[in-house]
Structure formats: C-alpha cells, structure tokens
Coordinates of C-alpha atoms and ligand atoms in Angstrom, one line a residue:
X1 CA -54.5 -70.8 152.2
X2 CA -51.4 -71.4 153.6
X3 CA -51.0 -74.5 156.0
X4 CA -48.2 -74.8 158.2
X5 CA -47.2 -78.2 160.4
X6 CA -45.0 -77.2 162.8
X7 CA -42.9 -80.0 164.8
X8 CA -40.8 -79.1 168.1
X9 CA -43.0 -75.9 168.8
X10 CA -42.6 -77.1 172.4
X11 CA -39.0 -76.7 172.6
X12 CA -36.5 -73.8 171.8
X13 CA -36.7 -72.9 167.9
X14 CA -39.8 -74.3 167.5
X15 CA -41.1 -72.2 169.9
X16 CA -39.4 -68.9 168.7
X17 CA -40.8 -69.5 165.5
X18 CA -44.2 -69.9 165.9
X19 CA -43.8 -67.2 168.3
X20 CA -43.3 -65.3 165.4
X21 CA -45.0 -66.7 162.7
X22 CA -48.1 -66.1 164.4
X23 CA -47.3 -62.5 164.8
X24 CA -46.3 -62.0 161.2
X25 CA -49.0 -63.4 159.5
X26 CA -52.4 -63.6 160.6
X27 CA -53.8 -65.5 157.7
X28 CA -51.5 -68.5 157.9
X29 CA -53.0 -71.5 159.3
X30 CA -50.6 -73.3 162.2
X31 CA -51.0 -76.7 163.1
X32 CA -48.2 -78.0 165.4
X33 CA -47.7 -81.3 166.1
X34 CA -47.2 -81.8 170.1
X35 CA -46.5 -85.0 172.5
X36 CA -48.6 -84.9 175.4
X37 CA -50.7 -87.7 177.2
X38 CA -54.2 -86.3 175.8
X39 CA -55.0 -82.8 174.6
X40 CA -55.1 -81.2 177.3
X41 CA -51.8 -81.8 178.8
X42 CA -50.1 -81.2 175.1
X43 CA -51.8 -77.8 175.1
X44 CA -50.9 -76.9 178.0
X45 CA -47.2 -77.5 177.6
X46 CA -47.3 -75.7 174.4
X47 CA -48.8 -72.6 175.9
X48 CA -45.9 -72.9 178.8
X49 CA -43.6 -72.5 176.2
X50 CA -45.1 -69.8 174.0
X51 CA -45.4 -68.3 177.0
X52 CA -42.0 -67.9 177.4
X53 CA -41.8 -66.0 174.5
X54 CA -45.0 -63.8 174.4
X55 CA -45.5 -63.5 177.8
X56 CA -49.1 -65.1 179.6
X57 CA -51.5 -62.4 178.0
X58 CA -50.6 -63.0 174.3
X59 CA -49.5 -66.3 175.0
X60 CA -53.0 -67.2 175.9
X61 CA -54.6 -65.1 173.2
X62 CA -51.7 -66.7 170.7
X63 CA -52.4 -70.2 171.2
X64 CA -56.6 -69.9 170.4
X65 CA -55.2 -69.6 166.9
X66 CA -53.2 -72.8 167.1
X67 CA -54.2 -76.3 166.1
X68 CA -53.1 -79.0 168.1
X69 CA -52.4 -82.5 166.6
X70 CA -51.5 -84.8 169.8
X71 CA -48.6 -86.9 168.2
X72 CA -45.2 -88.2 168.4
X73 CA -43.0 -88.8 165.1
X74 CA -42.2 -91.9 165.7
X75 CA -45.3 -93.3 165.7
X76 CA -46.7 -93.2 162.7
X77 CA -50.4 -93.8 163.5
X78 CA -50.0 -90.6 165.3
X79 CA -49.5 -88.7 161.9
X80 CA -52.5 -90.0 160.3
X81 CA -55.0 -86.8 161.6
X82 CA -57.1 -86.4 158.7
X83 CA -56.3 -82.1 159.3
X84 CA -52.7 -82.6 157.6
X85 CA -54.2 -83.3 154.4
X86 CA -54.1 -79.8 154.3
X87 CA -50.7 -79.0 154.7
X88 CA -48.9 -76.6 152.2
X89 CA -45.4 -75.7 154.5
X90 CA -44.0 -78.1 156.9
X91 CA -41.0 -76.8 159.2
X92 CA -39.7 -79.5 160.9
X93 CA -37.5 -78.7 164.3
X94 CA -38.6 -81.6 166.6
X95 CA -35.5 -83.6 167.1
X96 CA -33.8 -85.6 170.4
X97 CA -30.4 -82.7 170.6
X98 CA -29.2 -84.6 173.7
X99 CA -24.9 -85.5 173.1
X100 CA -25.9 -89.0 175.1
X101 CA -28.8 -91.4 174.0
X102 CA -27.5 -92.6 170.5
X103 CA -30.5 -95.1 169.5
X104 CA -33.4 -92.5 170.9
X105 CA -31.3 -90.0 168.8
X106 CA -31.4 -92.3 166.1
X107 CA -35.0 -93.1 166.6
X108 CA -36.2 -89.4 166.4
X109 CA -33.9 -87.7 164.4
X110 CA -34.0 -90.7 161.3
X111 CA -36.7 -92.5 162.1
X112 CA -38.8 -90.1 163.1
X113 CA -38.1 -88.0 160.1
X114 CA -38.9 -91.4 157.9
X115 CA -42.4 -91.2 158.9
X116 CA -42.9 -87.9 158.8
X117 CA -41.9 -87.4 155.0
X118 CA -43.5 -90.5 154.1
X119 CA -46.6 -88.7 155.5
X120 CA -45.6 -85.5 153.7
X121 CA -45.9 -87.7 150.8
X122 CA -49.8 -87.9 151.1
X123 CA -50.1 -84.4 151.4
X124 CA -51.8 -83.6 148.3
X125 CA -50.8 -79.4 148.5
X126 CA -47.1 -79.6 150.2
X127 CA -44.8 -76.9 148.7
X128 CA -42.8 -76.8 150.9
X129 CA -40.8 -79.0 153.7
X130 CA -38.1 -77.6 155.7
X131 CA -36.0 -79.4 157.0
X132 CA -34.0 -78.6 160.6
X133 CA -30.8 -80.0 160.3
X134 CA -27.5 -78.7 162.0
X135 CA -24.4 -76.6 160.5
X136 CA -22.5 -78.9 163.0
X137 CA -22.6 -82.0 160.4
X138 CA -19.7 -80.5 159.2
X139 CA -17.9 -83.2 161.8
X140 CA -15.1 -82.9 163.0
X141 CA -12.7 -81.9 161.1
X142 CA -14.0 -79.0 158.7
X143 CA -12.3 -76.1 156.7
X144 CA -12.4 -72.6 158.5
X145 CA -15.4 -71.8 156.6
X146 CA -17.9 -74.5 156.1
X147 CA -20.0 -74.2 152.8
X148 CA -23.1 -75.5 153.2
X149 CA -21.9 -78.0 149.8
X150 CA -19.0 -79.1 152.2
X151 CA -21.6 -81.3 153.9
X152 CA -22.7 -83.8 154.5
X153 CA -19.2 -85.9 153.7
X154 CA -19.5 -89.3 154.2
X155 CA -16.4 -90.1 155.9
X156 CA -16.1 -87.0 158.5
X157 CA -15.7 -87.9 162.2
X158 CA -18.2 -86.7 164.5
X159 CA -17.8 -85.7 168.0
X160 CA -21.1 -86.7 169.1
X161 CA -23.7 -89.2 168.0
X162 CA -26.3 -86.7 167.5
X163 CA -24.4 -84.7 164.2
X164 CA -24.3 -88.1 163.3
X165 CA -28.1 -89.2 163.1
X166 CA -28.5 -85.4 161.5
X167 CA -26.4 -86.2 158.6
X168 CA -28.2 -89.5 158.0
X169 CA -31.5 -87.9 158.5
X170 CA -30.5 -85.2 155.7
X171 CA -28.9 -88.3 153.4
X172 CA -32.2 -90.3 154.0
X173 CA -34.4 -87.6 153.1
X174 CA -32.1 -86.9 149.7
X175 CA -32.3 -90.5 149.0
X176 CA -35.8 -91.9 150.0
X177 CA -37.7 -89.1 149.2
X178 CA -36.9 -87.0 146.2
X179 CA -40.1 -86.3 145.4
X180 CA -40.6 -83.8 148.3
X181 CA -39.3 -80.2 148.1
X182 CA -37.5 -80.5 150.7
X183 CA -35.2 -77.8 151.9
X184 CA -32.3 -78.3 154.6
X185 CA -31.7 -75.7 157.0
X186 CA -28.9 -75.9 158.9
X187 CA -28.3 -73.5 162.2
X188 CA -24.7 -72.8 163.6
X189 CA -25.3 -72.3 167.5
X190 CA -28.3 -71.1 168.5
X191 CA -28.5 -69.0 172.0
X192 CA -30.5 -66.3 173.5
X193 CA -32.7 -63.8 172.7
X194 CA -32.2 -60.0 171.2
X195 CA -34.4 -58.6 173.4
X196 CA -35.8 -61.3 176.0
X197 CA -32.2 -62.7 176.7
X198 CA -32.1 -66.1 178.0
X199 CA -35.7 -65.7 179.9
X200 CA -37.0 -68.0 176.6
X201 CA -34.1 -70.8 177.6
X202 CA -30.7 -70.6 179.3
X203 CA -29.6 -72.8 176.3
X204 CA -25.8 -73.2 175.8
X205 CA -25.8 -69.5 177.0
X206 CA -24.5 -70.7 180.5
X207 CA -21.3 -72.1 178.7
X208 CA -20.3 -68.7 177.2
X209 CA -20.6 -67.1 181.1
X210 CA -19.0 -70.1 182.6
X211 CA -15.7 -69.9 179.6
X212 CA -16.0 -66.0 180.4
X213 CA -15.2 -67.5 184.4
X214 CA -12.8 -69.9 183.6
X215 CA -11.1 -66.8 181.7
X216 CA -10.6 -70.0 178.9
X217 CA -11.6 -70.1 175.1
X218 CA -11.1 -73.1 172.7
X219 CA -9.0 -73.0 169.4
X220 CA -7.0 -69.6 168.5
X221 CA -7.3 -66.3 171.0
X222 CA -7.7 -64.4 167.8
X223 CA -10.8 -66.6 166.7
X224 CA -13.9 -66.9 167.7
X225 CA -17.3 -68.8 167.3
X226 CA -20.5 -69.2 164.9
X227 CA -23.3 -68.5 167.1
X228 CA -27.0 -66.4 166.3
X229 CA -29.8 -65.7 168.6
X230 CA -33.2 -67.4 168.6
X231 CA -35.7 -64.6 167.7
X232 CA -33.2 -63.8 164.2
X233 CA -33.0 -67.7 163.8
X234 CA -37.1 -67.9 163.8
X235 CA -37.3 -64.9 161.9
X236 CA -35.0 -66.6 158.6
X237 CA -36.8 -69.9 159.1
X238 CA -40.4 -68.7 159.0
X239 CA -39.1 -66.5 155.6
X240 CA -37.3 -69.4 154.1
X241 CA -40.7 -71.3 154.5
X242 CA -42.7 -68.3 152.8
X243 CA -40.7 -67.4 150.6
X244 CA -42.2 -68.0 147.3
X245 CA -39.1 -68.9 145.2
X246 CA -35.9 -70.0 146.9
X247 CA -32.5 -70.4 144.5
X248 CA -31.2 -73.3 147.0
X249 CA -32.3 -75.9 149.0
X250 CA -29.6 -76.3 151.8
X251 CA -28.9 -72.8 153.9
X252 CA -26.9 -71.9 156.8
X253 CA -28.4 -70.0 159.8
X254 CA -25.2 -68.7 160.4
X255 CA -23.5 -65.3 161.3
X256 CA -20.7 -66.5 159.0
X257 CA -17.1 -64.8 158.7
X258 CA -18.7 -61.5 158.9
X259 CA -20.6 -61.4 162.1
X260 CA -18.5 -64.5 164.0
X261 CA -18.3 -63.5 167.7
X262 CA -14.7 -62.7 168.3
X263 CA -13.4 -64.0 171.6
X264 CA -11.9 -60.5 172.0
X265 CA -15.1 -58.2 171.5
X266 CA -17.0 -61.2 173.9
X267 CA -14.3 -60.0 176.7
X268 CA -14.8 -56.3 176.0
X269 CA -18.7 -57.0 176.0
X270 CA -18.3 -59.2 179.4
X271 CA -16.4 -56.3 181.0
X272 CA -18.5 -54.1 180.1
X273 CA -21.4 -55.9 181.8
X274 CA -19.7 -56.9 184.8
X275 CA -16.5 -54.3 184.9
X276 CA -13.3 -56.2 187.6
X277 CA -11.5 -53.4 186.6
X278 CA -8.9 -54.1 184.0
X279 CA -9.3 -55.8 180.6
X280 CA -10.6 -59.0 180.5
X281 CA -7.5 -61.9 179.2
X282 CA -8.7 -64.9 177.9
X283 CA -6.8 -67.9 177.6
X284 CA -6.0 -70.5 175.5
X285 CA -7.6 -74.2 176.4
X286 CA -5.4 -76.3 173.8
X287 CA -7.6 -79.7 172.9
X288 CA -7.6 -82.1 175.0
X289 CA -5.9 -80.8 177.7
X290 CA -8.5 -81.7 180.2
X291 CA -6.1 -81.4 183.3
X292 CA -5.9 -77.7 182.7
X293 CA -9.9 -77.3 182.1
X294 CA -10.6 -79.5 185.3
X295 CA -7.9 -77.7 188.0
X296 CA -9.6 -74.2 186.4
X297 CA -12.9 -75.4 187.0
X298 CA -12.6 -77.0 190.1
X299 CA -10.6 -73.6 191.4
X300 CA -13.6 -71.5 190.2
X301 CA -16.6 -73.4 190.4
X302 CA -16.1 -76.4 192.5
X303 CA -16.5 -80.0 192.1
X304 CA -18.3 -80.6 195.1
X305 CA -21.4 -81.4 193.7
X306 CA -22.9 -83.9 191.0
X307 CA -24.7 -81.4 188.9
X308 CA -20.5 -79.5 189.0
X309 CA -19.4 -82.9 187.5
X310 CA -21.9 -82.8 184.9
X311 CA -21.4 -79.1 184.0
X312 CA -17.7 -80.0 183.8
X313 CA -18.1 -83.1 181.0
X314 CA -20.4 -80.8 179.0
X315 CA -17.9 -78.1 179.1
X316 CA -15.6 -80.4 177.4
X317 CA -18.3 -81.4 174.6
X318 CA -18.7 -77.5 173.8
X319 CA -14.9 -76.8 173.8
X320 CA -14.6 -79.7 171.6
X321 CA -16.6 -77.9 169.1
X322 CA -15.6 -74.2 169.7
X323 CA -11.8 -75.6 169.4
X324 CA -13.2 -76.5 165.8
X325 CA -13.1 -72.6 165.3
X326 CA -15.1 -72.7 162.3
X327 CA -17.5 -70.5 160.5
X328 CA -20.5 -71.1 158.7
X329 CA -21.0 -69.4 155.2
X330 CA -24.4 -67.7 154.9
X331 CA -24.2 -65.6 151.7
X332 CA -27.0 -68.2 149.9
X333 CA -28.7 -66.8 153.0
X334 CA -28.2 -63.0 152.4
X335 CA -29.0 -63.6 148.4
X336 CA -32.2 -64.6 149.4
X337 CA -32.5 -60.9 151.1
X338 CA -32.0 -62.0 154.8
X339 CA -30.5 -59.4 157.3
X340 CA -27.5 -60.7 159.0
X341 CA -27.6 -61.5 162.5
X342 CA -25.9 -59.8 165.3
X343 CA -23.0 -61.0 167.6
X344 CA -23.4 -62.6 170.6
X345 CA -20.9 -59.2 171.8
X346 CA -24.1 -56.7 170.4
X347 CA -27.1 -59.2 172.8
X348 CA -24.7 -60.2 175.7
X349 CA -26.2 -56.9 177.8
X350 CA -30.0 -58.8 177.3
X351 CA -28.8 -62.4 178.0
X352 CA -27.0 -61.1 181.2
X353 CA -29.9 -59.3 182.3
X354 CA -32.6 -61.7 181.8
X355 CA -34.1 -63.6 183.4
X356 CA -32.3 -61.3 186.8
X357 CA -29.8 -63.0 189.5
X358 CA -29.5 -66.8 187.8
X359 CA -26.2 -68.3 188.2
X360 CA -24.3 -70.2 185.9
X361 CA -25.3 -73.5 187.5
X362 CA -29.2 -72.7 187.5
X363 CA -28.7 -72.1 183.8
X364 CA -26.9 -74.9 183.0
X365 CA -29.3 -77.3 184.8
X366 CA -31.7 -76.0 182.4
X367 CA -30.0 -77.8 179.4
X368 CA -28.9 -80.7 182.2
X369 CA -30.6 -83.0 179.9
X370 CA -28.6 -82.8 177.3
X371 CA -26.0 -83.7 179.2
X372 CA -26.7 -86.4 181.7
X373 CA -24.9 -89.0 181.6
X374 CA -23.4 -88.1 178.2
X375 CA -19.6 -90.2 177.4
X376 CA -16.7 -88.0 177.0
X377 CA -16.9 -86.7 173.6
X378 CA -13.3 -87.5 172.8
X379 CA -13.6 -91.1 173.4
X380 CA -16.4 -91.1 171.6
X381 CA -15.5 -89.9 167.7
X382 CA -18.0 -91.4 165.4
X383 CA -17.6 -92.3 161.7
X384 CA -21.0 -90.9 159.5
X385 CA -22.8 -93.6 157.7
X386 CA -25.1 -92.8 154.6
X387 CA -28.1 -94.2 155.3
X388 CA -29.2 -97.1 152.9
X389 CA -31.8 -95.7 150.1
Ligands
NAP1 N1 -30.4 -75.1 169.5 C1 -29.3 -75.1 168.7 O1 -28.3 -74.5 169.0 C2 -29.4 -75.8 167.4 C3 -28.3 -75.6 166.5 C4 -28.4 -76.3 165.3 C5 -29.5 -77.0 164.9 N2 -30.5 -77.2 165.8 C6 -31.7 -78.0 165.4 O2 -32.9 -77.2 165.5 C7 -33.9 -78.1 165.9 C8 -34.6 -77.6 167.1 O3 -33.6 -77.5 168.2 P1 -34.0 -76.9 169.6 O4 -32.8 -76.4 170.2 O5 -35.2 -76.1 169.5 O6 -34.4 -78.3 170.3 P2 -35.2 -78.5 171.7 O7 -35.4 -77.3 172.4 O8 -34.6 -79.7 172.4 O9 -36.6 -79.0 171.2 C9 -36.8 -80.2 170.6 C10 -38.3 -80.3 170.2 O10 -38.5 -81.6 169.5 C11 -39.6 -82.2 170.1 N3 -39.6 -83.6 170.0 C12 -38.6 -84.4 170.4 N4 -38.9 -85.7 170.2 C13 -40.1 -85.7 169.5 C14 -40.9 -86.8 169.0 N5 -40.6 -88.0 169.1 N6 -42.1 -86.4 168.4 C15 -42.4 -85.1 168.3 N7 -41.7 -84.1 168.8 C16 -40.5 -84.4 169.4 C17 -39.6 -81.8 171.5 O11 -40.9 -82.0 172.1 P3 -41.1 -82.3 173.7 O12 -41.2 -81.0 174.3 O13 -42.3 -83.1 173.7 O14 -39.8 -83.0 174.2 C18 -39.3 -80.3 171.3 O15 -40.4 -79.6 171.0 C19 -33.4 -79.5 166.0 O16 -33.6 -80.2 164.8 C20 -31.9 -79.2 166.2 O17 -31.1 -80.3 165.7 C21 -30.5 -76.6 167.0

C-alpha cells in the first residue's frame, strides 16, 4: 500500500496537494504531519485549510481519510510516531518561506530537513522522498534560462536568506544522506488557482495587481516572468511522487521559455478584466531605482499607513527577482509526460474574480508575514555556503 507523509499540508502547496491527492487516489494512505498544541487544534487547522480548497462539505468528508501526526520538524522526538514506519512516499513542502527571520529559516529549512531524512532513514519501505526546494536557488545572478544542473552553484549571491538555507538544505540532503531516493523539486513562482483563483491564498498574487497599478514591470518590457498556478503545481508534485520510474531526480515546476507570462499578454489580460479604455503601457522599473518605485507607489497607493510601508519593501524584494527575468527549463518535466502549465494571462480572469471585492492591500496582508520586518533585499545579498557533510 502506498504510504504517503505529507509535511506543510497546512499551508499553500501542501494543501493543494493533498487536496488533490486525496481526490486522485483513493487507495493511498495520507498521513500529514501538522503543528498544533494537541490534536485537536492541529486538525482543525488542517481542515481550515483544505477547506479552502474543497470547500466545508468535502473538506470535512476529505479529512476523515487523513491521518494526523501532531509534530514539528524540528523536534525530532516529534517524528518518532510509530505510524511512519510505514511510509513508502514522503513529499516534503513544510518550510519557513518568510524573506526576514534568517536562523528560524535556517532552523526549519536545514535543520528541520536533517531530522526529517534522518527519520526517513528508519523507514524500512521509503521509495520515495521528494524534496521541495525552490527554482529561485538559482541566486542572483542566473543565465536567462536556468537548467535545473545550473544549481545549486556554490558561489551565487542570493537576494534573500531564505534561497540561501534552500540550497544548503538540497546540498545537505546530497551530502548527508545518499542513501535516500531523494528527489528535488524545485517550483518557479507559485500563485493562484485555475479555477478557484486566489480564494485558496492571495499569495504573491497581490504583487502582480499592484505592478499592474503602478503601470511598472522589472527587467526588459519585452520579458516577462516564471510563474504556475497551485492546483497544476499539486497536480506534477503528486505524479512525480507516483510515478513509478522517474529518469531524474531534480525537476523544475516551471512554465519555462514556452509558457513564461509575457508582461505584454499580462496587460492585454488586465485590460481585458478591468478595460480604462486604451491599451494598457507598462513601464520599465530599472534595478534599484527605488526613488522611482517609492514616488509611484506613494502617488497610487499611499504611504499613509504601516501595513503601505510594508507592501512597499516587499515590492522591492519581488522586483528584485522579476528584474532577474529568468526562466526556468521544464522539458525533464514534460519527458516525464507532464502537461505544461498555463500563463498567469490564461487564469488572470479567475484570480481577479475570486475571492469578489478584495483590494490589493487585503491581499497583500495575507502574505504580511512574509514580509514583516524583512531588511531591504539589496543590502542584504548573501553568499551560498555548502553545508558541511
Ligand atoms: N509558494 C511559492 O511560490 C513557492 C515557490 C517555490 C518553492 N516553494 C516551496 O514550496 C514549499 C511550500 O511552500 P508554500 O508556499 O506552500 O509555503 P507556506 O504556505 O508558507 O506553507 C509552509 C508550510 O510549512 C509548515 N511548517 C513550517 N514550519 C514547520 C515546522 N517547523 N514543522 C512542520 N511544519 C512546518 C507550515 O505549517 P504551519 O501552518 O504550522 O505554519 C505550512 O504548512 C516550500 O518548501 C517552499 O520553499 C514555494
């Protein structure tokens, strides 16, 4: 029987994909692994989140098939239920993603990883252990199309701490524990939903309306950005954990050069959706200009506000990255058989319709977290260390 542990089912991926699993394969056994002070509270925050994706009926009906281990990765003790003895697939999501907190960063996204594949370790029928990385430990400097052998490279810059702790999780993994099949998975930019829009999370969605405001896009006008939605995301990760033979063992979850949203076809599609009459013109925000990006924002949104100040230095983290214009190869991913995801132009209608009447801020205060309190990236460049074997 299959066996899945499923880590970070309580936040955005993790949630899609056992969303999905569940629906695609009755016979597979999932046991996710969820922080909470006693069962009850962690199955109740996991039903709040698949409810988001199944709505309350299904959600409630969804979750009787679910196994709950009450646990943390990093505390080990909390990985020692006797039920993963059992486990065949591991698909490991949970991770801190937040651009401020470097040692909590470093403390779930390497350390917390530690203990979980040493635990995988003493899991007598494991085939399989996928691993969530990130497409973004490229750093910060990549080639217009990252391979996924490109990375990790030892000495790229990073433009937050977080890439960094995910390229020494991957390094520690390919170092300390060899011995697992272990299988890196790295999304580009994950947003939205194909058909539920942004009602499962407003996640980085908000900075595509609030660029679409500021009538301003990072790197070249004839560019454009790496980006899939959620529900195809879950859909490759729950095959790539399935499947029974796989030819690689890192893969992109990427739309690639072929299905890159074009910052042209996102101004058609935002027209479309909300029509002011004549084409939309974006311009060009050249790195590091900040002056420009703060007298735009403050003309548009207002700075009157502390949450408008946050929104603002997370704005600069994302066009940090977006100025990176790069794009993520995913043919390993479309030898395996996968379809290739849409652009965020074809599911912009969805995400702008749902959830109804939210505004830029209210969406953004959904990912505040990530945010709060985070230094500016640009002073903040950080050198990737291997981690010691
Ligand atoms: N979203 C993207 O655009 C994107 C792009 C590339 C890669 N990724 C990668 O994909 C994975 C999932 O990302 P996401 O966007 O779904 O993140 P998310 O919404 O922030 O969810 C993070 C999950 O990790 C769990 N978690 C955090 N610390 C934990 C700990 N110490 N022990 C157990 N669980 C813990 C969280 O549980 P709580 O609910 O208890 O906090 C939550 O379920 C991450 O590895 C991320 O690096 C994401």
């Amino acid at each position: 029987m299959t066996t899945v542990l499923l880590t970070g089912a309580t936040g955005f991926i993790g949630g899609a994909a056992l969303a999905y699993g569940l629906s695609r394969d009755p016979d597979i056994r999932w046991i996710c692994l969820v922080r909470g002070n006693g069962m009850a509270q962690a199955r109740t925050r996991l039903l709040e989140n698949l409810v988001r994706f199944l709505g309350a009926e299904a959600a409630r009906e969804a979750i009787l098939r679910v196994e709950i281990v009450v646990g943390d990765i990093t505390v080990p003790a909390s990985l020692e239920d006797r039920r993963l003895d059992a486990v065949t697939h591991i698909l490991h999501l949970a991770a801190d993603t937040s651009f401020r907190a470097q040692e909590h960063c470093h403390l779930v996204n390497v350390e917390g990883t530690r203990a979980l594949a040493a635990r995988a370790g003493r899991m007598p029928h494991l085939q399989r252990f996928l691993y969530g990385g990130t497409a973004m430990i490229c750093g910060g400097n990549p080639p217009p199309l990252v391979r996924e052998s490109d990375a990790p490279a030892e000495a790229a810059q990073h433009l937050v701490p977080y890439t960094r702790t995910k390229v020494a999780a991957e390094t520690m993994l390919r170092h300390e524990f060899a011995d697992l099949p272990v299988v890196m998975v790295r999304p580009s930019i994950v947003t939205g939903h194909r058909t539920l829009g942004c009602i499962p999370s407003s996640s980085i969605f908000w900075m595509f309306r609030a660029g679409d405001r500021l009538r301003l896009v990072a790197g070249e006008l004839a560019g454009g950005i790496d980006v899939v939605p959620v529900d195809w995301t879950a859909e490759v990760l729950v095959g790539l954990l399935t499947k029974p033979a796989l030819a690689y063992d890192v893969y992109h979850l990427s739309a690639g050069e072929a299905k890159r949203t074009t910052w042209d076809s996102l101004a058609a599609a935002f027209e479309r959706c909300d029509p002011q009459g004549s084409p939309r013109r974006y311009g060009r925000f050249d790195d590091g200009d900040w002056k420009t990006l703060r007298s735009r924002f403050q003309a548009v949104f207002g700075l009157d506000q502390p949450i408008k100040v946050a929104m603002l230095r997370a704005m600069r983290a994302y066009y940090q990255f977006s100025t990176l214009g790069v794009a993520f190869d995913n043919r390993r991913l479309t030898d395996e058989g996968f379809a290739l995801p849409p652009t965020l132009s074809d599911y912009l209608p969805v995400c702008l319709s749902a959830p109804a009447n939210l505004s830029i801020l209210d969406q953004f205060a959904d990912d505040l977290g990530m945010f709060d309190g985070a230094p500016m990236v640009q002073e903040n460049l950080v050198q990737a260390k291997p981690v010691a074997a």
